[in-house]
CSV table of C-alpha atoms in Angstrom, one decimal:
chain,number,residue,atom,x,y,z
A,1,MET,CA,-28.0,16.1,-48.9
A,2,SER,CA,-24.6,16.8,-50.2
A,3,PRO,CA,-22.9,14.1,-52.2
A,4,THR,CA,-20.1,12.1,-50.8
A,5,THR,CA,-17.0,14.1,-50.9
A,6,GLY,CA,-14.2,12.0,-52.4
A,7,PRO,CA,-13.6,8.3,-51.9
A,8,VAL,CA,-14.8,6.4,-48.8
A,9,SER,CA,-11.8,5.9,-46.4
A,10,ASN,CA,-11.5,2.8,-44.1
A,11,GLU,CA,-12.0,5.1,-41.1
A,12,ASP,CA,-15.3,6.2,-42.7
A,13,LEU,CA,-16.4,2.7,-42.8
A,14,MET,CA,-15.2,2.0,-39.4
A,15,ALA,CA,-16.9,4.9,-37.9
A,16,TYR,CA,-20.0,3.9,-39.9
A,17,VAL,CA,-19.9,0.4,-38.4
A,18,ASP,CA,-19.3,1.8,-34.9
A,19,GLY,CA,-22.2,4.3,-35.1
A,20,GLN,CA,-19.9,7.3,-34.8
A,21,LEU,CA,-21.1,9.3,-37.8
A,22,ASP,CA,-23.9,11.9,-37.7
A,23,PRO,CA,-27.1,10.7,-39.4
A,24,GLU,CA,-26.3,12.7,-42.6
A,25,ARG,CA,-22.9,11.3,-43.1
A,26,ALA,CA,-24.1,7.9,-42.1
A,27,ALA,CA,-26.7,7.9,-44.8
A,28,GLU,CA,-24.0,8.9,-47.3
A,29,ILE,CA,-21.9,6.0,-46.4
A,30,ALA,CA,-24.8,3.7,-46.5
A,31,SER,CA,-25.7,4.7,-50.1
A,32,ALA,CA,-22.0,4.4,-51.0
A,33,VAL,CA,-21.9,0.8,-49.6
A,34,ALA,CA,-25.0,-0.1,-51.4
A,35,ALA,CA,-23.6,1.1,-54.7
A,36,ASP,CA,-20.2,-0.6,-54.3
A,37,PRO,CA,-19.7,-4.2,-53.1
A,38,SER,CA,-16.0,-3.7,-52.5
A,39,LEU,CA,-16.9,-1.4,-49.6
A,40,GLU,CA,-18.6,-4.3,-47.9
A,41,ARG,CA,-15.5,-6.4,-48.1
A,42,ARG,CA,-13.4,-3.5,-46.6
A,43,MET,CA,-16.0,-3.2,-43.7
A,44,ALA,CA,-15.7,-6.9,-42.8
A,45,ALA,CA,-12.8,-6.5,-40.4
A,46,TYR,CA,-14.7,-3.9,-38.5
A,47,LEU,CA,-17.9,-5.8,-38.3
A,48,GLU,CA,-16.2,-9.0,-37.2
A,49,SER,CA,-14.1,-7.4,-34.5
A,50,ARG,CA,-17.1,-5.4,-33.2
A,51,ALA,CA,-19.1,-8.7,-33.0
A,52,ALA,CA,-16.4,-10.6,-31.4
A,53,LEU,CA,-15.4,-8.1,-28.8
A,54,SER,CA,-18.6,-6.3,-27.7
A,55,GLY,CA,-19.8,-8.4,-24.8
A,56,ALA,CA,-16.7,-10.5,-24.9
A,57,PHE,CA,-16.0,-10.2,-21.1
A,58,ASP,CA,-19.5,-9.3,-20.0
A,59,GLU,CA,-19.5,-12.2,-17.5
A,60,VAL,CA,-17.3,-10.0,-15.3
A,61,LEU,CA,-20.0,-7.4,-15.0
A,62,SER,CA,-22.4,-9.7,-13.2
A,63,GLU,CA,-19.8,-10.9,-10.7
A,64,PRO,CA,-20.0,-9.3,-7.2
A,65,VAL,CA,-17.3,-6.9,-6.5
A,66,PRO,CA,-14.4,-8.8,-4.8
A,67,ASP,CA,-14.1,-8.2,-1.1
A,68,ARG,CA,-10.6,-6.9,-1.2
A,69,LEU,CA,-11.6,-4.2,-3.8
A,70,ARG,CA,-14.7,-3.3,-1.9
A,71,MET,CA,-12.8,-3.1,1.4
A,72,LEU,CA,-10.2,-1.0,-0.2
A,73,VAL,CA,-12.6,1.6,-1.3
A,74,LEU,CA,-15.0,1.7,1.5
A,75,GLY,CA,-12.9,0.7,4.4
A,76,ASP,CA,-12.2,3.6,6.8
A,77,ALA,CA,-8.7,5.1,6.8
A,78,ALA,CA,-7.8,3.2,9.9
A,79,SER,CA,-8.2,-0.3,8.4
A,80,SER,CA,-6.4,0.6,5.2
A,81,ARG,CA,-3.6,2.1,7.3
A,82,VAL,CA,-3.1,-1.3,8.9
A,83,VAL,CA,-1.9,-2.7,5.5
A,84,ARG,CA,0.4,0.4,4.9
A,85,MET,CA,1.9,0.2,8.4
A,86,ASP,CA,2.8,-3.5,7.8
A,87,ARG,CA,4.6,-2.7,4.6
A,88,SER,CA,6.3,0.5,5.7
A,89,ARG,CA,7.4,-0.3,9.2
A,90,ARG,CA,11.1,0.6,9.6
A,91,SER,CA,13.6,0.6,12.3
A,92,PRO,CA,13.6,4.0,14.1
A,93,ALA,CA,17.2,4.6,12.8
A,94,LEU,CA,15.9,5.2,9.3
A,95,TYR,CA,13.8,8.2,10.5
A,96,GLY,CA,16.8,9.8,12.1
A,97,TRP,CA,15.4,9.2,15.6
A,98,PRO,CA,18.3,10.1,17.8
A,99,GLN,CA,17.6,7.8,20.8
A,100,ALA,CA,18.7,4.2,20.7
A,101,ILE,CA,15.6,2.0,20.9
A,102,ALA,CA,15.8,-1.6,22.2
A,103,ALA,CA,14.5,-4.1,19.8
A,104,GLY,CA,11.9,-5.1,22.5
A,105,VAL,CA,10.3,-1.7,22.5
A,106,VAL,CA,9.9,-1.6,18.8
A,107,LEU,CA,8.2,-5.0,18.9
A,108,THR,CA,5.8,-3.6,21.6
A,109,VAL,CA,4.9,-0.7,19.4
A,110,GLY,CA,4.1,-3.1,16.4
A,111,VAL,CA,1.8,-5.1,18.6
A,112,VAL,CA,0.2,-2.1,20.1
A,113,ILE,CA,-0.3,-0.4,16.8
A,114,GLY,CA,-2.3,-3.5,15.5
A,115,ALA,CA,-4.6,-3.3,18.5
A,116,TYR,CA,-5.2,0.5,18.4
A,117,LEU,CA,-6.3,0.5,14.8
A,118,LEU,CA,-9.3,-1.7,15.6
A,119,PRO,CA,-12.5,0.0,16.4
A,120,ALA,CA,-12.8,0.6,20.2
A,121,SER,CA,-15.6,-1.4,22.1
A,122,SER,CA,-16.2,1.2,24.8
A,123,THR,CA,-18.1,4.2,23.6
A,124,ASP,CA,-16.2,6.5,26.0
A,125,ASP,CA,-12.8,5.3,24.8
A,126,VAL,CA,-10.8,8.3,23.5
A,127,PHE,CA,-8.8,5.9,21.3
A,128,ALA,CA,-11.8,5.0,19.1
A,129,THR,CA,-11.9,5.7,15.3
A,130,GLY,CA,-14.7,6.7,13.1
A,131,LEU,CA,-17.6,9.1,13.9
A,132,VAL,CA,-17.5,10.5,17.4
A,133,THR,CA,-21.0,11.1,18.7
A,134,SER,CA,-21.5,14.5,20.2
A,135,ASP,CA,-22.3,13.1,23.6
A,136,ARG,CA,-18.7,11.9,24.0
A,137,ALA,CA,-16.0,13.8,25.8
A,138,LEU,CA,-13.7,13.5,22.9
A,139,ALA,CA,-16.2,15.4,20.7
A,140,ARG,CA,-16.4,18.2,23.1
A,141,ALA,CA,-12.6,18.3,23.4
A,142,LEU,CA,-12.3,18.5,19.6
A,143,GLU,CA,-14.9,21.1,19.3
A,144,SER,CA,-13.5,23.6,21.7
A,145,THR,CA,-10.1,22.9,23.0
A,146,ALA,CA,-7.3,25.3,21.7
A,147,SER,CA,-4.1,23.7,20.3
A,148,GLY,CA,-1.2,23.4,22.6
A,149,GLY,CA,-2.9,23.2,26.1
A,150,LEU,CA,-3.1,20.0,27.9
A,151,SER,CA,-6.5,18.9,29.2
A,152,ASP,CA,-8.4,15.9,30.5
A,153,VAL,CA,-10.8,13.9,28.3
A,154,GLY,CA,-12.3,11.3,30.7
A,155,GLU,CA,-9.4,9.4,32.3
A,156,HIS,CA,-7.0,10.4,29.7
A,157,ARG,CA,-4.6,13.5,29.0
A,158,PHE,CA,-5.4,15.2,25.8
A,159,ARG,CA,-3.7,17.8,23.7
A,160,VAL,CA,-4.5,19.2,20.2
A,161,LEU,CA,-1.3,19.6,18.1
A,162,GLN,CA,-2.7,21.6,15.3
A,163,SER,CA,-5.8,22.5,13.3
A,164,PHE,CA,-5.9,22.7,9.6
A,165,ARG,CA,-8.1,22.9,6.6
A,166,THR,CA,-8.2,20.5,3.7
A,167,THR,CA,-8.3,21.2,-0.1
A,168,ASP,CA,-12.0,20.3,0.0
A,169,ASN,CA,-12.6,22.8,2.8
A,170,SER,CA,-13.0,20.5,5.6
A,171,VAL,CA,-11.6,21.3,9.0
A,172,CYS,CA,-9.4,18.7,10.8
A,173,ARG,CA,-7.4,18.5,13.9
A,174,GLU,CA,-4.4,16.5,14.9
A,175,TYR,CA,-4.2,15.6,18.5
A,176,GLN,CA,-2.5,13.3,21.1
A,177,ALA,CA,-4.3,11.4,23.8
A,178,GLY,CA,-2.9,9.1,26.4
A,179,ASP,CA,-2.6,7.7,30.0
A,180,ALA,CA,-0.1,6.0,32.0
A,181,ASN,CA,-0.4,2.8,29.9
A,182,ARG,CA,-0.9,3.9,26.3
A,183,GLY,CA,-1.0,6.9,24.0
A,184,ALA,CA,-2.0,7.7,20.5
A,185,THR,CA,-1.7,10.4,18.0
A,186,GLY,CA,-4.9,11.0,15.8
A,187,VAL,CA,-6.5,13.0,13.2
A,188,ALA,CA,-10.1,14.0,13.3
A,189,CYS,CA,-12.2,16.0,10.7
A,190,ARG,CA,-15.4,17.8,11.2
A,191,THR,CA,-18.3,16.6,9.2
A,192,THR,CA,-22.0,17.5,9.2
A,193,ASP,CA,-22.6,14.4,11.4
A,194,GLY,CA,-19.9,15.5,13.9
A,195,TRP,CA,-16.1,14.8,14.4
A,196,ARG,CA,-14.8,11.8,12.6
A,197,VAL,CA,-11.5,10.2,13.6
A,198,GLU,CA,-9.8,9.4,10.4
A,199,VAL,CA,-6.8,7.6,12.0
A,200,GLN,CA,-5.3,6.8,15.4
A,201,VAL,CA,-1.8,5.7,15.6
A,202,ALA,CA,-0.3,4.3,18.9
A,203,SER,CA,2.5,6.4,20.3
A,204,ASP,CA,5.5,4.5,21.4
A,205,ALA,CA,5.8,6.2,24.7
A,206,PRO,CA,2.6,7.0,26.6
A,207,GLU,CA,4.1,9.8,28.6
A,208,GLN,CA,4.6,11.7,25.3
A,209,VAL,CA,1.3,13.4,25.7
A,210,SER,CA,2.1,15.0,28.9
A,211,SER,CA,5.7,16.0,28.0
A,212,TYR,CA,4.9,16.8,24.3
A,213,ARG,CA,8.0,15.0,22.9
A,214,PRO,CA,8.0,15.0,19.0
A,215,ALA,CA,6.3,11.9,17.6
A,216,SER,CA,8.4,8.8,16.7
A,217,GLY,CA,9.3,8.1,13.2
A,218,VAL,CA,6.6,5.5,13.0
A,219,ASP,CA,3.9,8.0,14.1
A,220,VAL,CA,5.1,10.7,11.7
A,221,ALA,CA,4.9,8.3,8.6
A,222,ALA,CA,1.5,7.2,9.5
A,223,ILE,CA,0.1,10.6,10.1
A,224,ASP,CA,1.8,12.2,7.1
A,225,ASP,CA,0.3,9.6,4.9
A,226,VAL,CA,-3.2,10.4,6.2
A,227,LEU,CA,-2.7,14.2,6.0
A,228,TYR,CA,-1.6,13.7,2.3
A,229,ARG,CA,-4.8,11.7,1.6
A,230,LEU,CA,-6.9,14.3,3.3
A,231,GLY,CA,-5.4,17.1,1.2
A,232,ALA,CA,-4.2,18.9,4.3
A,233,LEU,CA,-3.2,22.5,4.0
A,234,PRO,CA,-0.7,24.3,6.4
A,235,GLY,CA,-2.2,24.7,9.9
A,236,PHE,CA,-4.1,27.7,11.3
A,237,ASP,CA,-2.3,30.2,13.5
A,238,ALA,CA,-3.5,30.8,17.0
A,239,ALA,CA,-5.8,33.8,16.1
A,240,ALA,CA,-7.5,32.0,13.2
A,241,GLU,CA,-8.1,29.0,15.4
A,242,SER,CA,-9.5,31.0,18.2
A,243,CYS,CA,-11.9,32.5,15.7
A,244,LEU,CA,-12.9,29.1,14.3
A,245,ILE,CA,-13.5,27.7,17.8
A,246,ALA,CA,-15.7,30.8,18.7
A,247,ASN,CA,-17.7,30.4,15.5
A,248,GLY,CA,-18.3,26.7,15.4
A,249,TRP,CA,-15.6,26.0,12.9
A,250,GLN,CA,-17.4,27.8,10.1
A,251,LEU,CA,-14.6,28.8,7.7
A,252,ASP,CA,-16.3,31.7,6.1
A,253,ALA,CA,-16.9,33.3,9.6
A,254,CYS,CA,-13.2,33.9,9.9
A,255,THR,CA,-10.9,35.6,7.3
A,256,MET,CA,-8.8,33.0,5.8
A,257,GLU,CA,-5.9,33.3,3.3
B,1,MET,CA,-15.4,14.0,4.3
B,2,ASP,CA,-19.1,13.4,3.6
B,3,ASP,CA,-18.2,14.1,-0.1
B,4,THR,CA,-15.5,11.5,0.1
B,5,SER,CA,-17.8,8.8,1.3
B,6,GLU,CA,-20.3,9.5,-1.5
B,7,LEU,CA,-17.5,9.5,-4.0
B,8,ARG,CA,-16.3,6.1,-2.7
B,9,GLN,CA,-19.8,4.7,-3.0
B,10,ARG,CA,-19.8,5.8,-6.6
B,11,MET,CA,-16.4,4.3,-7.1
B,12,ILE,CA,-17.8,0.9,-6.1
B,13,THR,CA,-20.4,1.1,-8.9
B,14,VAL,CA,-17.8,1.6,-11.5
B,15,ILE,CA,-15.6,-1.4,-10.3
B,16,PRO,CA,-17.4,-4.1,-12.4
B,17,ARG,CA,-16.5,-2.1,-15.6
B,18,LEU,CA,-13.0,-1.5,-14.4
B,19,ARG,CA,-12.6,-5.2,-13.8
B,20,ARG,CA,-14.0,-6.0,-17.4
B,21,PHE,CA,-11.6,-3.3,-18.9
B,22,ALA,CA,-8.6,-4.7,-17.0
B,23,ARG,CA,-9.6,-8.3,-18.1
B,24,GLY,CA,-9.4,-7.1,-21.8
B,25,LEU,CA,-6.0,-5.5,-21.2
B,26,THR,CA,-4.3,-8.2,-19.1
B,27,GLY,CA,-5.8,-11.4,-20.4
B,28,SER,CA,-6.5,-13.0,-17.0
B,29,GLN,CA,-9.0,-12.1,-14.3
B,30,HIS,CA,-6.5,-12.5,-11.5
B,31,ASP,CA,-4.1,-10.0,-13.3
B,32,ALA,CA,-7.0,-7.8,-14.0
B,33,ASP,CA,-8.1,-7.5,-10.2
B,34,ASP,CA,-4.4,-6.9,-9.3
B,35,LEU,CA,-4.4,-4.0,-11.8
B,36,VAL,CA,-7.7,-2.6,-10.6
B,37,GLN,CA,-6.4,-2.7,-7.0
B,38,VAL,CA,-3.2,-0.7,-7.8
B,39,ALA,CA,-5.4,1.8,-9.7
B,40,LEU,CA,-7.9,2.1,-6.9
B,41,GLU,CA,-5.2,2.7,-4.4
B,42,LYS,CA,-3.8,5.5,-6.7
B,43,ALA,CA,-7.3,6.9,-7.1
B,44,LEU,CA,-8.0,6.9,-3.3
B,45,ASN,CA,-4.7,8.7,-2.7
B,46,ARG,CA,-5.8,11.4,-5.2
B,47,LEU,CA,-9.5,11.7,-4.3
B,48,HIS,CA,-9.1,15.3,-3.5
B,49,GLN,CA,-7.9,15.9,-7.1
B,50,PHE,CA,-11.1,14.6,-8.6
B,51,GLU,CA,-13.1,17.5,-9.9
B,52,PRO,CA,-16.7,17.2,-8.8
B,53,GLY,CA,-19.1,17.4,-11.9
B,54,THR,CA,-16.7,15.7,-14.2
B,55,ARG,CA,-17.0,12.0,-15.1
B,56,LEU,CA,-15.9,9.7,-12.4
B,57,ASP,CA,-15.7,6.6,-14.7
B,58,SER,CA,-13.4,8.5,-17.2
B,59,TRP,CA,-11.2,9.5,-14.3
B,60,LEU,CA,-11.0,6.0,-13.0
B,61,PHE,CA,-10.5,4.4,-16.5
B,62,ARG,CA,-7.7,6.9,-17.1
B,63,ILE,CA,-5.9,5.8,-14.0
B,64,VAL,CA,-6.4,2.1,-14.9
B,65,GLN,CA,-4.9,2.5,-18.3
B,66,ASN,CA,-2.0,4.6,-17.0
B,67,CYS,CA,-1.2,2.0,-14.3
B,68,PHE,CA,-1.4,-0.7,-17.0
B,69,LEU,CA,0.9,1.1,-19.4
B,70,ASP,CA,3.4,2.1,-16.7
B,71,ASP,CA,3.6,-1.4,-15.4
B,72,ARG,CA,4.2,-2.9,-18.9
B,73,ARG,CA,6.8,-0.4,-19.7
B,74,ARG,CA,8.6,-1.3,-16.6
B,75,ALA,CA,8.6,-5.0,-17.6
B,76,SER,CA,9.2,-4.7,-21.3
B,77,ARG,CA,10.5,-8.2,-21.4
B,78,ARG,CA,7.3,-9.4,-20.1
B,79,GLU,CA,5.7,-9.1,-23.5
B,80,ILE,CA,7.3,-12.4,-24.6
B,81,ASP,CA,6.4,-14.1,-21.3
B,82,MET,CA,2.8,-12.6,-21.5
B,83,ASP,CA,2.0,-14.7,-24.6
B,84,ASN,CA,3.2,-17.8,-23.0
B,85,GLU,CA,1.3,-17.0,-19.8
B,86,THR,CA,-1.9,-16.3,-21.8
B,87,LEU,CA,-1.8,-19.5,-23.7
B,88,GLU,CA,-1.0,-21.4,-20.4
B,89,GLY,CA,-3.7,-19.6,-18.5
B,90,MET,CA,-6.2,-20.6,-21.1
B,91,SER,CA,-5.6,-24.3,-20.8
B,92,ASN,CA,-5.8,-23.9,-16.9
B,93,SER,CA,-9.0,-21.8,-17.0
B,94,SER,CA,-11.2,-21.8,-14.0
B,95,PRO,CA,-13.6,-24.7,-13.8
B,96,ALA,CA,-16.5,-22.4,-13.7
B,97,ASP,CA,-16.2,-21.4,-17.3
B,98,HIS,CA,-18.3,-23.3,-19.8
B,99,ALA,CA,-16.4,-25.1,-22.5
B,100,ASP,CA,-17.6,-23.0,-25.4
B,101,THR,CA,-17.1,-19.8,-23.4
B,102,GLU,CA,-13.6,-20.9,-22.6
B,103,ALA,CA,-12.8,-21.5,-26.2
B,104,ARG,CA,-14.3,-18.3,-27.2
B,105,LEU,CA,-12.2,-16.3,-24.6
B,106,SER,CA,-9.2,-18.3,-25.5
B,107,ASP,CA,-9.3,-17.0,-29.1
B,108,ILE,CA,-10.1,-13.5,-28.1
B,109,ASP,CA,-7.4,-13.3,-25.4
B,110,ASN,CA,-4.9,-14.8,-27.8
B,111,ALA,CA,-5.9,-12.3,-30.6
B,112,LEU,CA,-5.8,-9.3,-28.2
B,113,ALA,CA,-2.4,-10.5,-26.8
B,114,THR,CA,-0.9,-10.1,-30.4
B,115,LEU,CA,-1.7,-6.3,-30.3
B,116,SER,CA,0.8,-3.8,-28.9
B,117,ASP,CA,-0.3,-2.5,-25.5
B,118,ALA,CA,-1.3,0.9,-26.9
B,119,HIS,CA,-3.5,-0.8,-29.6
B,120,ARG,CA,-5.0,-3.2,-27.1
B,121,VAL,CA,-5.9,-0.2,-24.8
B,122,VAL,CA,-7.8,1.5,-27.7
B,123,VAL,CA,-9.6,-1.7,-28.9
B,124,THR,CA,-10.7,-2.6,-25.3
B,125,THR,CA,-11.8,1.0,-24.5
B,126,VAL,CA,-14.0,1.3,-27.7
B,127,LEU,CA,-15.2,-2.2,-28.5
B,128,VAL,CA,-15.3,-4.0,-25.1
B,129,GLU,CA,-16.2,-0.9,-23.0
B,130,GLY,CA,-18.3,0.7,-25.6
B,131,TYR,CA,-17.0,4.2,-25.3
B,132,SER,CA,-17.3,6.5,-28.3
B,133,TYR,CA,-14.3,7.8,-30.1
B,134,ARG,CA,-14.6,11.2,-28.5
B,135,GLU,CA,-15.0,9.7,-25.0
B,136,ALA,CA,-12.0,7.3,-25.6
B,137,ALA,CA,-10.0,10.3,-26.8
B,138,ASP,CA,-10.7,12.2,-23.7
B,139,MET,CA,-10.1,9.3,-21.4
B,140,LEU,CA,-6.9,8.2,-23.0
B,141,GLU,CA,-5.7,11.8,-23.6
B,142,LEU,CA,-5.1,11.3,-27.3
B,143,PRO,CA,-6.5,13.0,-30.4
B,144,VAL,CA,-9.6,11.4,-32.0
B,145,GLY,CA,-7.5,10.9,-35.2
B,146,THR,CA,-5.0,8.8,-33.3
B,147,ILE,CA,-7.8,6.8,-31.6
B,148,MET,CA,-9.3,6.0,-35.1
B,149,SER,CA,-6.1,5.1,-36.7
B,150,ARG,CA,-4.9,2.8,-34.0
B,151,LEU,CA,-8.4,1.3,-33.9
B,152,SER,CA,-8.5,0.7,-37.6
B,153,ARG,CA,-5.1,-0.8,-37.7
B,154,ALA,CA,-5.7,-3.1,-34.8
B,155,ARG,CA,-8.9,-4.4,-36.2
B,156,LYS,CA,-7.4,-5.1,-39.6
B,157,ALA,CA,-4.7,-7.1,-37.7
B,158,LEU,CA,-7.2,-9.0,-35.7
B,159,LYS,CA,-9.3,-10.1,-38.7
B,160,PRO,CA,-7.4,-13.3,-39.6
B,161,LEU,CA,-7.4,-14.3,-35.8
B,162,LEU,CA,-11.1,-13.8,-35.1
B,163,SER,CA,-13.2,-16.3,-36.9
B,164,PRO,CA,-16.5,-14.9,-38.2
B,165,GLU,CA,-18.5,-17.7,-36.3
B,166,LYS,CA,-17.5,-16.2,-33.0
B,167,ALA,CA,-20.1,-13.4,-33.4
B,168,ARG,CA,-22.6,-13.6,-30.6
C-alpha cells in the first residue's frame, strides 16, 4: 500500500466520511486520522451534516403520491388537455381567423369541448378517446382509409387529414369526424393493442368535415400541442401512405426517408 | 405509445424521491409539490427526448433542479422573502407533524435556507438523496471537483447551525 501522498485535504476527509473513496485510499485516510487527532476535528462538520441530513425528509417517501401528480403523469392526453384548453383559450381573432365570430358561438365551443374530452359511453361512438378496439368502425377506418377522401363511419362522416410517424417510430393519423350536430378533430396512433385516440377536440362547425374547411384557431392549438408531445414528424406523401396501408402500417415494409 | 405508458409508470415510482428532493430545496411540502408538478409537466412534454437505457431518475432530478434554479433566478428578490416564509411556515407546520420532528425539521430547513441555491442543490442531492459525487456531477451537469468544493464549503457553513444532538 503506498503511503499517503501529501497532507490530507478537507475534501479527502469529506470523501472518506461519505464513503466516496476507493478502499485503498480510504484505508490511508483511516490511518492518517488515527495518527492525527486534529483530522478528527476537521471531519466533524462532515459527520454532523451527514448525520443531520440523511433521512431528514424521509417521511415524504412513505406518503402516497398526491393525486394531482399521479393524474398528471398517468392521465391520458385528453384529460390533461382539458387543463391546457382552459388556460389557453383565446378569442378567435388572436389566431387570425378571418371570419367574425359571435360571442355566443365561442361559448358554445367551450361547452362542447369540455363534453367531448370525456370518454364516450357508447362503444360505437366515433368521438371516443383511448384505445379503439378492432371491432369498432373507427378502428377499421383508421386502419385502411386513405387521407383526403370522405367516408362514413357508422352514422358519421369521416376524413383522414394526414398520416405521420413520430420520433419513436409510431404511426399516427390526424382525422376529422362529424355529423349534423357535432364534429371533432382527433389524433390516433397505432399500438400493438390497436389504434389509440390520443386526443379529440370539438370542431366549432360540424359541417367542417364535409366541406373540409381549415380548423379553427382553437382546434389548431390543441392539436399542435398533442403533435408536439407525440414527437410528430412531417406527414407521409400519398405514395408512402398507400404502401403503409397495404402493408399493415409496418414502417420497414415501405422505403422511408 | 406503449413505450410511453411504461415510462409513465416508471415516472410514478420516482415521484416520492422527487418530492423529497424538492422538499429539501424549497423548505415546504406545498412548494415542493408545486415544483415537482412543473417539472413533471416539462418532462411529459419531452418524453420523446428521454433516451431509453439511460437513468430515468437522473433525467427527472435534472429537470427538477433546473426548474428550481430557473424559478429562483426569475424571482431573485424572493431570497429575502424565502427566509421569512420558511420561519413563518415552521411555526404553522401541519398538525400531523410530531413536536420533536417539527423542531428538527425547523432547524434543518432554517439551516438549508441560509445556503445559496446552488449550494443547497448540491447538499440536497448528495446528503438527502444519497447520490454519489459522480452521480451528482452527471445529474447537475457539473465537474466532480465543483460538486466537492461546493459540498465542502456548504457543510462547513452549516456546522454552527446544526446541533450535534440532531443526529438520528
